[in-house]
mmCIF file of C-alpha atoms in Angstrom:
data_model
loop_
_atom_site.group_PDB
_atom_site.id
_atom_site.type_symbol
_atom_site.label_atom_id
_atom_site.label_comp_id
_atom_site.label_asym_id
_atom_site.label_seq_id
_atom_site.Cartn_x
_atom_site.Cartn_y
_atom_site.Cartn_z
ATOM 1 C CA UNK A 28 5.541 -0.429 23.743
ATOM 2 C CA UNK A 29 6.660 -3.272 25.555
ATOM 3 C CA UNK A 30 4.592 -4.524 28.731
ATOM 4 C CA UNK A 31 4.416 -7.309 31.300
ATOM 5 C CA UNK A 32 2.382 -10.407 31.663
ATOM 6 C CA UNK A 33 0.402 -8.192 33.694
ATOM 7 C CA UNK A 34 -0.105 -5.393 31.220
ATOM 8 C CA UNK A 35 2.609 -2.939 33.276
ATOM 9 C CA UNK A 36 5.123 -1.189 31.136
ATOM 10 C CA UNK A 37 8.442 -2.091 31.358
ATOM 11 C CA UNK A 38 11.022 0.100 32.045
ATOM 12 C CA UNK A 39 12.526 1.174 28.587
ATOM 13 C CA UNK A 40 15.529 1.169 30.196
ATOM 14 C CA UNK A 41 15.464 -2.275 31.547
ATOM 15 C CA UNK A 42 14.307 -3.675 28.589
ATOM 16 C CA UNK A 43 17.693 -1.980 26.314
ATOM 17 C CA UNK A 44 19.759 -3.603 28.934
ATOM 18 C CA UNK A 45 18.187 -6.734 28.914
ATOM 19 C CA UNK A 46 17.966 -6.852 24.911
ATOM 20 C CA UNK A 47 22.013 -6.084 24.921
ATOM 21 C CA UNK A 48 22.566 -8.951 27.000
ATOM 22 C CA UNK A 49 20.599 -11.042 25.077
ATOM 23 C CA UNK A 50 22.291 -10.570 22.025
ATOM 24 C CA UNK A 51 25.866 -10.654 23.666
ATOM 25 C CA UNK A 52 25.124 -13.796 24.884
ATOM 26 C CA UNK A 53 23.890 -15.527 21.537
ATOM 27 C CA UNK A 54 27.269 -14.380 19.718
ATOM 28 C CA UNK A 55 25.042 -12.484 17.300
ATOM 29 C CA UNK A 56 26.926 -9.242 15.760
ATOM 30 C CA UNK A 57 25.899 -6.355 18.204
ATOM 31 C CA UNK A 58 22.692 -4.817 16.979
ATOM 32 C CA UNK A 59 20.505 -1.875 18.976
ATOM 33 C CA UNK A 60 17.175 -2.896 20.004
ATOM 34 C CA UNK A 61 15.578 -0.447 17.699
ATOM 35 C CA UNK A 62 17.942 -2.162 14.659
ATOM 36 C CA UNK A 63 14.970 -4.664 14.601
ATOM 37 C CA UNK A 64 12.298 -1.805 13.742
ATOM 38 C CA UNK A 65 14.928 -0.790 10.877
ATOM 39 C CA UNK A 66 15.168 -4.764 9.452
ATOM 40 C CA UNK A 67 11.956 -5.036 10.290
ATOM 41 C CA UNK A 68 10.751 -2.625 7.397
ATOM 42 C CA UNK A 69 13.784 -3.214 5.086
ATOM 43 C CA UNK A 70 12.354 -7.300 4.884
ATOM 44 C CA UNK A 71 8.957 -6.194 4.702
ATOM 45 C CA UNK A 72 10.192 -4.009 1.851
ATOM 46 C CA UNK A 73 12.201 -6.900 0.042
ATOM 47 C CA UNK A 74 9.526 -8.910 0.263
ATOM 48 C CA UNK A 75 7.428 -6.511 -1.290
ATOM 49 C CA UNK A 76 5.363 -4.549 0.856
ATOM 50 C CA UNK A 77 4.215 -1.239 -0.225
ATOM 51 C CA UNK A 78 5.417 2.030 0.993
ATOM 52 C CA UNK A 79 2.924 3.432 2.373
ATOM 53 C CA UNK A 80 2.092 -0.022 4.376
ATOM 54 C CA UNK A 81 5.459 0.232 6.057
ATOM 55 C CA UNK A 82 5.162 3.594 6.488
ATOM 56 C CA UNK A 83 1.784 2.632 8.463
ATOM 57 C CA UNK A 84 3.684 0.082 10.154
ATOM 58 C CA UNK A 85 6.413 2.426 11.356
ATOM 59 C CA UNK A 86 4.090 5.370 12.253
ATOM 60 C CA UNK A 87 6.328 7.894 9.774
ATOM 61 C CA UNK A 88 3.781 10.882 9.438
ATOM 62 C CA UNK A 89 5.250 11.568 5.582
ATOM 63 C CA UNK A 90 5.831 8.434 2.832
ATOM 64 C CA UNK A 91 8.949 10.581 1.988
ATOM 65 C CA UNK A 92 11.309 9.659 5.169
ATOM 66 C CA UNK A 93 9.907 5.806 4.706
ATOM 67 C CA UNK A 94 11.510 5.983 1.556
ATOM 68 C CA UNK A 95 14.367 7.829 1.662
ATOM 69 C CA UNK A 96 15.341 5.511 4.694
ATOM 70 C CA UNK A 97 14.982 2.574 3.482
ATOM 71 C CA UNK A 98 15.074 2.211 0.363
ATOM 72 C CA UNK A 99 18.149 3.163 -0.703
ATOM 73 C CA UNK A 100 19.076 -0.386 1.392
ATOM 74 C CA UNK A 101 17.492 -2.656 -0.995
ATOM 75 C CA UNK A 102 19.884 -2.442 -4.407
ATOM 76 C CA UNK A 103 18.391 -5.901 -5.253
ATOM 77 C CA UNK A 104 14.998 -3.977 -5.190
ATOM 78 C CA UNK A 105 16.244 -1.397 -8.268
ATOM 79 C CA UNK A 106 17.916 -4.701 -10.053
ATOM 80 C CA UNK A 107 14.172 -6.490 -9.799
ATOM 81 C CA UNK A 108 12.501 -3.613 -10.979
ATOM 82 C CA UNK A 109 15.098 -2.320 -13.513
ATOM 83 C CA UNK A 110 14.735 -6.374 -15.066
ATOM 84 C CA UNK A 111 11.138 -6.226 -15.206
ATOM 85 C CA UNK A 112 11.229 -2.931 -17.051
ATOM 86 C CA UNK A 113 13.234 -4.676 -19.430
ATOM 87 C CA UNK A 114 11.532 -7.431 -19.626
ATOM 88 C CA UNK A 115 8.158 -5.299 -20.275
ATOM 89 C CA UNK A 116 9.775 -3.433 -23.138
ATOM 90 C CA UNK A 117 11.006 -6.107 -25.195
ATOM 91 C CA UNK A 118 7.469 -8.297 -24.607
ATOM 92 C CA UNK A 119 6.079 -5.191 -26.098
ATOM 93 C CA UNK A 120 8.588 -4.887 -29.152
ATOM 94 C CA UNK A 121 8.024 -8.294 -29.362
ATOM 95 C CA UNK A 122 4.238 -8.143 -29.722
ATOM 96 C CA UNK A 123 4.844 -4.669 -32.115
ATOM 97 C CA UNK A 124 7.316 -6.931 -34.295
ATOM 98 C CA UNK A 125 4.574 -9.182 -34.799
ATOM 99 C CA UNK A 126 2.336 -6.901 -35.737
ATOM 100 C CA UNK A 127 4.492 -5.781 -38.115
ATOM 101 C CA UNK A 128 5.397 -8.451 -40.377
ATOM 102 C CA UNK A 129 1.580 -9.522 -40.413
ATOM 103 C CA UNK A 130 1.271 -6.284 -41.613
ATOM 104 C CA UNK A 131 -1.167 -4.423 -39.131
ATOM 105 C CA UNK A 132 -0.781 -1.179 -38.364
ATOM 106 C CA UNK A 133 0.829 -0.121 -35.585
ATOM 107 C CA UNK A 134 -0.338 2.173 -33.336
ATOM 108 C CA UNK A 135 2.713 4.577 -31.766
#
């Protein structure tokens, strides 16, 4: 909600109009006024909010639409994770390797 210096609402419908000129004006691509809620929570999410924090943020009553909206936006998030998978798995062959040629036992 939106409200005046005085604490009155502002007319929703006012406040589309006067967001659409604002962005024709600055040259911007156009973008809705409720765009910003969506890039909003997709940055918060890059950066790496939790879920359930943006789903706070955004008032979603189930984790479930948070994430199926807006995740599937962030490829670079399943790259980042998908590295440090990778990079988890080989420090721990690493580590068992080690353990190997000193000649501990390893525990599977």
């Amino acid at each position: 909600m939106f409200t005046r210096e005085n604490g009155g609402a502002i007319d929703p419908n006012y406040l589309t109009h006067r967001f659409h000129k604002l962005v024709m004006a600055s040259g911007l691509p156009p973008v809705r006024l409720h765009d910003l809620r969506h890039g909003a929570a997709t940055l918060a999410l890059a950066a790496g909010a939790d879920l359930r924090v943006v789903q706070g943020l955004l008032g979603h009553a189930s984790i479930v639409l948070t994430a199926d909206t807006y995740t599937s936006v962030l490829p670079q998030m399943y790259f980042d994770n998908a590295r440090a998978t990778a990079q988890t798995v080989l420090r721990a062959a690493r580590k068992t390797a080690r353990r190997v040629r000193k000649g501990d036992a390893v525990e599977v």
